[in-house]
Tab-separated table of C-alpha atoms in Angstrom:
chain	number	residue	atom	x	y	z
A	1	UNK	CA	-144.049	-121.324	-117.413
A	2	UNK	CA	-142.306	-120.628	-114.104
A	3	UNK	CA	-139.407	-122.239	-112.284
A	4	UNK	CA	-138.577	-125.876	-112.398
A	5	UNK	CA	-135.569	-128.099	-112.221
A	6	UNK	CA	-132.960	-128.738	-114.955
A	7	UNK	CA	-130.940	-131.681	-113.625
A	8	UNK	CA	-128.385	-129.608	-111.846
A	9	UNK	CA	-130.022	-126.405	-110.813
A	10	UNK	CA	-133.408	-124.884	-109.917
A	11	UNK	CA	-134.980	-122.057	-111.863
A	12	UNK	CA	-136.814	-118.834	-111.013
A	13	UNK	CA	-137.315	-117.711	-114.580
A	14	UNK	CA	-140.590	-116.905	-116.298
A	15	UNK	CA	-141.465	-117.818	-120.047
A	16	UNK	CA	-144.622	-117.314	-122.042
A	17	UNK	CA	-145.629	-119.151	-125.150
A	18	UNK	CA	-147.683	-117.609	-128.019
A	19	UNK	CA	-149.695	-120.527	-129.303
A	20	UNK	CA	-150.654	-118.513	-132.444
A	21	UNK	CA	-147.096	-117.644	-133.489
A	22	UNK	CA	-145.634	-120.798	-131.815
A	23	UNK	CA	-142.946	-118.772	-130.161
A	24	UNK	CA	-141.442	-118.483	-126.624
A	25	UNK	CA	-140.710	-115.268	-125.036
A	26	UNK	CA	-139.132	-114.264	-121.766
A	27	UNK	CA	-141.036	-111.382	-120.292
A	28	UNK	CA	-138.978	-108.667	-118.467
A	29	UNK	CA	-139.268	-108.676	-114.749
A	30	UNK	CA	-138.271	-106.369	-111.970
A	31	UNK	CA	-135.683	-108.550	-110.214
A	32	UNK	CA	-134.719	-107.773	-106.629
A	33	UNK	CA	-133.735	-110.146	-104.023
A	34	UNK	CA	-137.114	-109.718	-101.953
A	35	UNK	CA	-139.496	-108.909	-104.750
A	36	UNK	CA	-139.709	-112.231	-106.579
A	37	UNK	CA	-140.161	-115.973	-105.709
A	38	UNK	CA	-136.967	-117.858	-104.918
A	39	UNK	CA	-136.093	-120.700	-107.360
A	40	UNK	CA	-138.110	-123.796	-106.805
A	41	UNK	CA	-139.680	-126.858	-108.397
A	42	UNK	CA	-142.657	-129.191	-107.665
A	43	UNK	CA	-144.734	-125.995	-107.026
A	44	UNK	CA	-148.197	-125.204	-108.250
A	45	UNK	CA	-149.339	-122.299	-110.579
A	46	UNK	CA	-152.839	-121.204	-111.417
A	47	UNK	CA	-154.330	-118.265	-113.147
A	48	UNK	CA	-157.227	-116.235	-111.951
A	49	UNK	CA	-158.628	-113.084	-113.436
A	50	UNK	CA	-155.282	-112.178	-115.119
A	51	UNK	CA	-153.129	-113.039	-112.026
A	52	UNK	CA	-150.750	-115.905	-111.923
A	53	UNK	CA	-150.521	-117.372	-108.489
A	54	UNK	CA	-147.651	-119.692	-107.454
A	55	UNK	CA	-147.697	-121.674	-104.276
A	56	UNK	CA	-145.326	-123.940	-102.445
A	57	UNK	CA	-142.654	-126.170	-103.999
A	58	UNK	CA	-139.157	-127.308	-102.925
A	59	UNK	CA	-136.319	-124.661	-102.858
A	60	UNK	CA	-133.330	-127.002	-102.193
A	61	UNK	CA	-131.131	-126.956	-99.071
A	62	UNK	CA	-131.264	-123.117	-99.063
A	63	UNK	CA	-134.991	-122.457	-99.027
A	64	UNK	CA	-136.296	-125.945	-98.110
A	65	UNK	CA	-139.990	-126.799	-98.275
A	66	UNK	CA	-141.956	-123.725	-99.211
A	67	UNK	CA	-145.497	-122.615	-98.243
A	68	UNK	CA	-145.424	-119.092	-99.694
A	69	UNK	CA	-147.943	-117.480	-102.022
A	70	UNK	CA	-146.857	-115.210	-104.912
A	71	UNK	CA	-148.799	-113.378	-107.642
A	72	UNK	CA	-147.929	-111.852	-110.961
A	73	UNK	CA	-150.132	-109.693	-113.197
A	74	UNK	CA	-149.976	-111.665	-116.506
A	75	UNK	CA	-151.970	-108.988	-118.350
A	76	UNK	CA	-148.939	-106.984	-118.608
A	77	UNK	CA	-147.363	-109.564	-120.908
A	78	UNK	CA	-146.874	-108.189	-124.409
A	79	UNK	CA	-145.836	-111.140	-126.509
A	80	UNK	CA	-144.707	-109.179	-129.576
A	81	UNK	CA	-143.254	-106.210	-127.677
A	82	UNK	CA	-142.420	-107.860	-124.351
A	83	UNK	CA	-139.210	-105.871	-123.610
A	84	UNK	CA	-141.293	-102.621	-123.067
A	85	UNK	CA	-143.406	-104.211	-120.384
A	86	UNK	CA	-141.629	-104.973	-117.072
A	87	UNK	CA	-143.727	-107.009	-114.702
A	88	UNK	CA	-143.351	-107.500	-111.002
A	89	UNK	CA	-144.081	-110.258	-108.571
A	90	UNK	CA	-145.814	-109.452	-105.320
A	91	UNK	CA	-146.858	-111.226	-102.120
A	92	UNK	CA	-150.743	-110.934	-101.689
A	93	UNK	CA	-151.800	-110.319	-98.121
A	94	UNK	CA	-153.802	-113.208	-96.844
A	95	UNK	CA	-155.591	-114.164	-93.557
A	96	UNK	CA	-156.587	-117.341	-91.900
A	97	UNK	CA	-154.582	-120.485	-91.374
A	98	UNK	CA	-152.491	-121.093	-94.540
A	99	UNK	CA	-151.543	-124.539	-95.702
A	100	UNK	CA	-148.205	-125.773	-94.263
A	101	UNK	CA	-145.221	-125.913	-96.609
A	102	UNK	CA	-145.287	-128.660	-99.324
A	103	UNK	CA	-144.369	-129.738	-102.728
A	104	UNK	CA	-145.762	-131.900	-105.465
A	105	UNK	CA	-149.274	-131.011	-104.398
A	106	UNK	CA	-152.111	-129.798	-106.723
A	107	UNK	CA	-153.875	-126.482	-106.930
A	108	UNK	CA	-157.263	-125.928	-108.721
A	109	UNK	CA	-159.396	-122.899	-109.039
A	110	UNK	CA	-163.202	-123.651	-108.645
A	111	UNK	CA	-165.420	-120.650	-108.873
A	112	UNK	CA	-163.774	-118.101	-106.659
A	113	UNK	CA	-161.662	-120.466	-104.520
A	114	UNK	CA	-158.363	-121.912	-104.898
A	115	UNK	CA	-157.901	-125.588	-103.535
A	116	UNK	CA	-154.613	-127.011	-102.500
A	117	UNK	CA	-154.564	-130.855	-102.036
A	118	UNK	CA	-152.009	-133.229	-100.864
A	119	UNK	CA	-148.202	-133.168	-101.493
A	120	UNK	CA	-145.056	-133.961	-99.620
A	121	UNK	CA	-143.410	-131.870	-96.876
A	122	UNK	CA	-140.127	-133.815	-96.569
A	123	UNK	CA	-141.366	-135.991	-93.648
A	124	UNK	CA	-144.729	-137.280	-94.661
A	125	UNK	CA	-147.138	-137.354	-97.483
A	126	UNK	CA	-150.337	-135.261	-97.169
A	127	UNK	CA	-153.959	-135.766	-97.974
A	128	UNK	CA	-155.404	-132.462	-96.563
A	129	UNK	CA	-157.383	-129.943	-98.408
A	130	UNK	CA	-157.069	-126.152	-98.060
A	131	UNK	CA	-158.895	-123.372	-99.690
A	132	UNK	CA	-158.245	-119.704	-100.417
A	133	UNK	CA	-161.144	-117.303	-101.014
A	134	UNK	CA	-159.808	-115.358	-104.032
A	135	UNK	CA	-161.898	-112.326	-103.293
A	136	UNK	CA	-161.286	-112.036	-99.617
A	137	UNK	CA	-157.875	-113.750	-99.664
A	138	UNK	CA	-158.815	-115.789	-96.691
A	139	UNK	CA	-157.352	-119.297	-96.184
A	140	UNK	CA	-159.185	-122.175	-94.471
A	141	UNK	CA	-158.668	-125.924	-93.753
A	142	UNK	CA	-161.587	-127.826	-95.341
A	143	UNK	CA	-163.402	-130.548	-93.565
A	144	UNK	CA	-164.279	-133.333	-96.005
A	145	UNK	CA	-166.635	-136.252	-95.759
A	146	UNK	CA	-166.483	-139.627	-97.143
A	147	UNK	CA	-163.335	-141.808	-97.440
A	148	UNK	CA	-160.335	-139.622	-98.138
A	149	UNK	CA	-157.689	-140.654	-100.662
A	150	UNK	CA	-154.568	-142.053	-99.173
A	151	UNK	CA	-151.820	-139.342	-98.508
A	152	UNK	CA	-150.029	-138.729	-101.736
A	153	UNK	CA	-147.670	-136.518	-103.844
A	154	UNK	CA	-147.045	-136.195	-107.488
A	155	UNK	CA	-150.828	-136.847	-108.264
A	156	UNK	CA	-153.133	-134.803	-110.631
A	157	UNK	CA	-156.412	-133.070	-109.737
A	158	UNK	CA	-158.657	-132.508	-112.778
A	159	UNK	CA	-161.731	-130.251	-112.549
A	160	UNK	CA	-164.863	-131.813	-114.086
A	161	UNK	CA	-167.440	-129.040	-114.957
A	162	UNK	CA	-171.168	-129.788	-114.837
A	163	UNK	CA	-172.873	-130.724	-118.223
A	164	UNK	CA	-174.604	-127.951	-120.154
A	165	UNK	CA	-178.100	-128.962	-119.137
A	166	UNK	CA	-177.079	-128.689	-115.453
A	167	UNK	CA	-175.546	-125.244	-115.954
A	168	UNK	CA	-178.662	-124.063	-117.793
A	169	UNK	CA	-180.710	-125.158	-114.769
A	170	UNK	CA	-178.511	-123.055	-112.512
A	171	UNK	CA	-178.729	-120.194	-114.861
A	172	UNK	CA	-182.562	-120.076	-114.851
A	173	UNK	CA	-182.501	-119.549	-111.087
A	174	UNK	CA	-179.346	-117.556	-110.516
A	175	UNK	CA	-178.256	-114.647	-112.753
A	176	UNK	CA	-174.666	-114.844	-111.447
A	177	UNK	CA	-174.205	-118.354	-112.904
A	178	UNK	CA	-173.718	-117.076	-116.568
A	179	UNK	CA	-170.201	-117.885	-116.505
A	180	UNK	CA	-170.896	-121.351	-115.541
A	181	UNK	CA	-173.150	-121.810	-118.661
A	182	UNK	CA	-170.438	-120.274	-120.828
A	183	UNK	CA	-167.717	-122.724	-119.599
A	184	UNK	CA	-170.184	-125.743	-119.966
A	185	UNK	CA	-171.261	-124.655	-123.555
A	186	UNK	CA	-167.613	-124.301	-124.496
A	187	UNK	CA	-166.941	-127.747	-123.224
A	188	UNK	CA	-169.678	-129.239	-125.345
A	189	UNK	CA	-167.774	-128.984	-128.638
A	190	UNK	CA	-166.424	-132.248	-130.038
A	191	UNK	CA	-162.790	-131.518	-131.005
A	192	UNK	CA	-159.863	-129.423	-130.145
A	193	UNK	CA	-156.178	-129.049	-130.910
A	194	UNK	CA	-152.991	-127.850	-129.350
A	195	UNK	CA	-149.593	-127.170	-130.730
A	196	UNK	CA	-146.153	-126.662	-129.454
A	197	UNK	CA	-143.048	-125.519	-131.380
A	198	UNK	CA	-139.371	-126.316	-131.374
A	199	UNK	CA	-138.102	-126.568	-134.858
A	200	UNK	CA	-141.136	-127.800	-136.762
A	201	UNK	CA	-143.474	-128.201	-133.824
A	202	UNK	CA	-145.739	-130.874	-132.486
A	203	UNK	CA	-149.370	-131.184	-132.672
A	204	UNK	CA	-151.934	-132.998	-130.424
A	205	UNK	CA	-155.312	-133.476	-132.165
A	206	UNK	CA	-158.269	-134.712	-130.241
A	207	UNK	CA	-161.860	-135.265	-131.439
A	208	UNK	CA	-164.998	-137.159	-131.006
A	209	UNK	CA	-166.356	-139.032	-127.941
A	210	UNK	CA	-164.033	-140.823	-125.592
A	211	UNK	CA	-164.635	-144.152	-127.128
A	212	UNK	CA	-163.461	-143.070	-130.462
A	213	UNK	CA	-161.134	-140.274	-129.902
A	214	UNK	CA	-158.539	-139.715	-132.719
A	215	UNK	CA	-155.053	-138.912	-131.301
A	216	UNK	CA	-152.103	-137.770	-133.155
A	217	UNK	CA	-148.720	-136.430	-132.025
A	218	UNK	CA	-146.430	-135.273	-134.739
A	219	UNK	CA	-143.047	-133.402	-134.952
A	220	UNK	CA	-140.744	-132.475	-132.011
A	221	UNK	CA	-141.703	-131.537	-128.627
A	222	UNK	CA	-141.316	-128.071	-127.343
A	223	UNK	CA	-138.144	-127.172	-125.456
A	224	UNK	CA	-137.313	-124.523	-122.888
A	225	UNK	CA	-138.913	-126.123	-119.830
A	226	UNK	CA	-137.241	-127.704	-116.887
A	227	UNK	CA	-138.646	-130.590	-114.775
A	228	UNK	CA	-141.047	-129.467	-112.109
A	229	UNK	CA	-141.947	-126.285	-114.045
A	230	UNK	CA	-145.490	-125.089	-113.607
A	231	UNK	CA	-147.333	-124.221	-116.885
A	232	UNK	CA	-150.790	-122.574	-116.693
A	233	UNK	CA	-153.271	-120.858	-119.099
A	234	UNK	CA	-152.925	-117.173	-119.060
A	235	UNK	CA	-156.547	-116.718	-119.904
A	236	UNK	CA	-158.584	-114.560	-117.579
A	237	UNK	CA	-161.177	-116.044	-115.221
A	238	UNK	CA	-158.970	-118.620	-113.635
A	239	UNK	CA	-157.382	-121.935	-114.461
A	240	UNK	CA	-159.762	-124.715	-114.067
A	241	UNK	CA	-162.866	-122.715	-113.186
A	242	UNK	CA	-164.851	-119.652	-114.007
A	243	UNK	CA	-164.378	-116.500	-111.826
A	244	UNK	CA	-168.023	-116.353	-110.946
A	245	UNK	CA	-171.152	-118.342	-110.849
A	246	UNK	CA	-172.174	-120.812	-108.126
A	247	UNK	CA	-168.881	-121.834	-106.469
A	248	UNK	CA	-168.432	-125.413	-106.894
A	249	UNK	CA	-172.066	-126.163	-107.898
A	250	UNK	CA	-172.089	-129.448	-109.762
A	251	UNK	CA	-168.303	-129.335	-110.146
A	252	UNK	CA	-166.160	-132.363	-109.248
A	253	UNK	CA	-162.415	-132.736	-108.710
A	254	UNK	CA	-160.983	-135.929	-109.944
A	255	UNK	CA	-157.715	-137.087	-108.244
A	256	UNK	CA	-155.645	-139.725	-110.066
A	257	UNK	CA	-152.690	-141.689	-108.877
A	258	UNK	CA	-149.596	-140.239	-107.142
A	259	UNK	CA	-147.584	-141.508	-104.228
A	260	UNK	CA	-143.880	-141.101	-103.388
A	261	UNK	CA	-140.601	-142.591	-104.560
A	262	UNK	CA	-141.273	-146.000	-102.816
A	263	UNK	CA	-145.022	-146.356	-103.448
A	264	UNK	CA	-147.457	-145.230	-106.291
A	265	UNK	CA	-150.951	-145.539	-106.958
A	266	UNK	CA	-153.307	-145.839	-109.859
A	267	UNK	CA	-156.580	-145.211	-108.066
A	268	UNK	CA	-159.378	-142.646	-108.906
A	269	UNK	CA	-160.989	-140.396	-106.290
A	270	UNK	CA	-163.655	-137.769	-106.827
A	271	UNK	CA	-164.491	-134.830	-104.627
A	272	UNK	CA	-167.941	-133.280	-104.993
A	273	UNK	CA	-167.049	-129.548	-104.693
A	274	UNK	CA	-170.515	-128.316	-103.321
A	275	UNK	CA	-170.599	-130.890	-100.517
A	276	UNK	CA	-166.885	-131.627	-100.097
A	277	UNK	CA	-167.679	-135.466	-100.056
A	278	UNK	CA	-165.064	-137.850	-101.335
A	279	UNK	CA	-165.950	-141.036	-103.288
A	280	UNK	CA	-164.057	-143.663	-105.142
A	281	UNK	CA	-165.827	-144.757	-108.403
A	282	UNK	CA	-165.325	-148.321	-109.795
A	283	UNK	CA	-163.803	-147.899	-113.264
A	284	UNK	CA	-163.885	-150.661	-115.946
A	285	UNK	CA	-161.423	-151.167	-118.627
A	286	UNK	CA	-157.564	-151.554	-118.449
A	287	UNK	CA	-156.416	-148.862	-116.103
A	288	UNK	CA	-153.047	-147.103	-116.437
A	289	UNK	CA	-150.164	-148.655	-114.452
A	290	UNK	CA	-149.494	-147.064	-111.026
A	291	UNK	CA	-147.646	-143.712	-111.431
A	292	UNK	CA	-146.722	-140.255	-110.131
A	293	UNK	CA	-145.359	-137.105	-111.740
A	294	UNK	CA	-147.700	-137.615	-114.802
A	295	UNK	CA	-150.014	-135.058	-116.393
A	296	UNK	CA	-153.681	-134.871	-116.924
A	297	UNK	CA	-156.168	-132.701	-118.711
A	298	UNK	CA	-159.863	-132.492	-119.577
A	299	UNK	CA	-160.989	-132.944	-123.167
A	300	UNK	CA	-163.894	-130.983	-124.716
A	301	UNK	CA	-166.052	-133.959	-124.285
A	302	UNK	CA	-165.275	-134.088	-120.439
A	303	UNK	CA	-163.033	-137.172	-120.722
A	304	UNK	CA	-159.720	-137.089	-118.922
A	305	UNK	CA	-156.391	-137.596	-120.669
A	306	UNK	CA	-153.532	-139.108	-118.723
A	307	UNK	CA	-149.928	-139.141	-120.076
A	308	UNK	CA	-146.585	-140.231	-118.776
A	309	UNK	CA	-145.373	-140.237	-115.290
A	310	UNK	CA	-143.237	-142.861	-113.568
A	311	UNK	CA	-142.980	-145.384	-110.807
A	312	UNK	CA	-140.124	-147.185	-109.093
A	313	UNK	CA	-137.300	-147.549	-111.661
A	314	UNK	CA	-139.617	-146.782	-114.578
A	315	UNK	CA	-140.367	-143.660	-116.733
A	316	UNK	CA	-143.547	-143.851	-118.878
A	317	UNK	CA	-144.753	-142.262	-122.065
A	318	UNK	CA	-148.116	-143.958	-122.550
A	319	UNK	CA	-151.398	-142.342	-123.086
A	320	UNK	CA	-154.812	-143.230	-121.519
A	321	UNK	CA	-158.445	-141.855	-121.543
A	322	UNK	CA	-160.918	-141.988	-118.761
A	323	UNK	CA	-164.641	-141.366	-119.551
A	324	UNK	CA	-166.169	-140.040	-116.280
A	325	UNK	CA	-169.674	-140.486	-117.647
A	326	UNK	CA	-169.233	-144.276	-117.720
A	327	UNK	CA	-166.110	-144.629	-115.715
A	328	UNK	CA	-164.360	-146.649	-118.412
A	329	UNK	CA	-160.612	-146.567	-119.105
A	330	UNK	CA	-159.343	-146.811	-122.671
A	331	UNK	CA	-155.674	-147.282	-123.551
A	332	UNK	CA	-152.943	-147.372	-123.997
A	333	UNK	CA	-153.652	-145.204	-127.001
A	334	UNK	CA	-151.430	-145.843	-129.986
A	335	UNK	CA	-149.728	-142.615	-131.282
A	336	UNK	CA	-148.039	-141.780	-134.454
A	337	UNK	CA	-145.327	-140.089	-132.424
A	338	UNK	CA	-144.692	-140.467	-128.799
A	339	UNK	CA	-142.662	-137.911	-126.596
A	340	UNK	CA	-139.830	-139.193	-124.490
A	341	UNK	CA	-141.138	-140.415	-121.174
A	342	UNK	CA	-140.920	-137.970	-118.266
A	343	UNK	CA	-141.795	-138.139	-114.613
A	344	UNK	CA	-141.399	-135.717	-111.632
A	345	UNK	CA	-141.737	-137.547	-108.505
A	346	UNK	CA	-141.492	-136.122	-104.915
A	347	UNK	CA	-138.400	-133.936	-104.658
A	348	UNK	CA	-136.952	-136.137	-101.707
A	349	UNK	CA	-137.881	-139.572	-100.273
A	350	UNK	CA	-140.411	-139.350	-97.446
A	351	UNK	CA	-140.676	-141.698	-94.497
């Protein structure tokens, strides 16, 4: 977890969470004025082959709207002996036209590319798509087809991997697609669980198909994070996509909701990654209310879990599930325990 906003100040600190020990640790960093990212919130963070990449965000009056890219080698983290391993941020050299400064955007790794979509730059909301080739470190502005989503910030962008049989077909014709098969095979399991700890801990249990997922939240939610902090998986190979295989083949990016302080949406847009064509599926069932600053994640059965967020004058803590196989909404889901509502909207009003 890096950065964020705590109500009266921005942060530039880094924390790691050991899910096995349910413990938070603060890795030791080499701290100099020009060798680490300035404090910020509403930025993005992804992991790719052991590196944590942080892009953009809002740095307050001093730094303004940010468009910088930073990297950190997360493989140096030693959870049980973190004090003996000092990590260092660095600015990776890039070429090509980099994205303009922004905050409350999304960042997603698909294959060997990092995709930046939307956000807010203090003047307008955005709906442009930029990509960074993580091997050559070259930026480019993507030209998309279809009907683009309305400009927005505070949305979510969730990667939908191809089903196992699709990946197996790719594997039979391309040896380099083995990582796609591995990701798809892992996604075919029917249950998963995640836990957080802060005095007793909380547990989220998910299982079964979308139509009958059993959900349970118990205990206290984890502390230590401020609003707008970016949390990512430290697993190698990238957050939201494998490090190899056919880049974007069969994968889709699902964008949900977002907006700004005055207007929020509850629409669903899908980007086919291999053709960069946008579409807007017609979903049935009761959709979530319009919101921004929510969170979304993909379940093992490829369904999308939506929680929280907010709209004008409202903070939400409801839970919804979208099945992309049938484009059916379920929810709100009743929980044994529901965390306090939270929403991170655009850092400042836009005109």
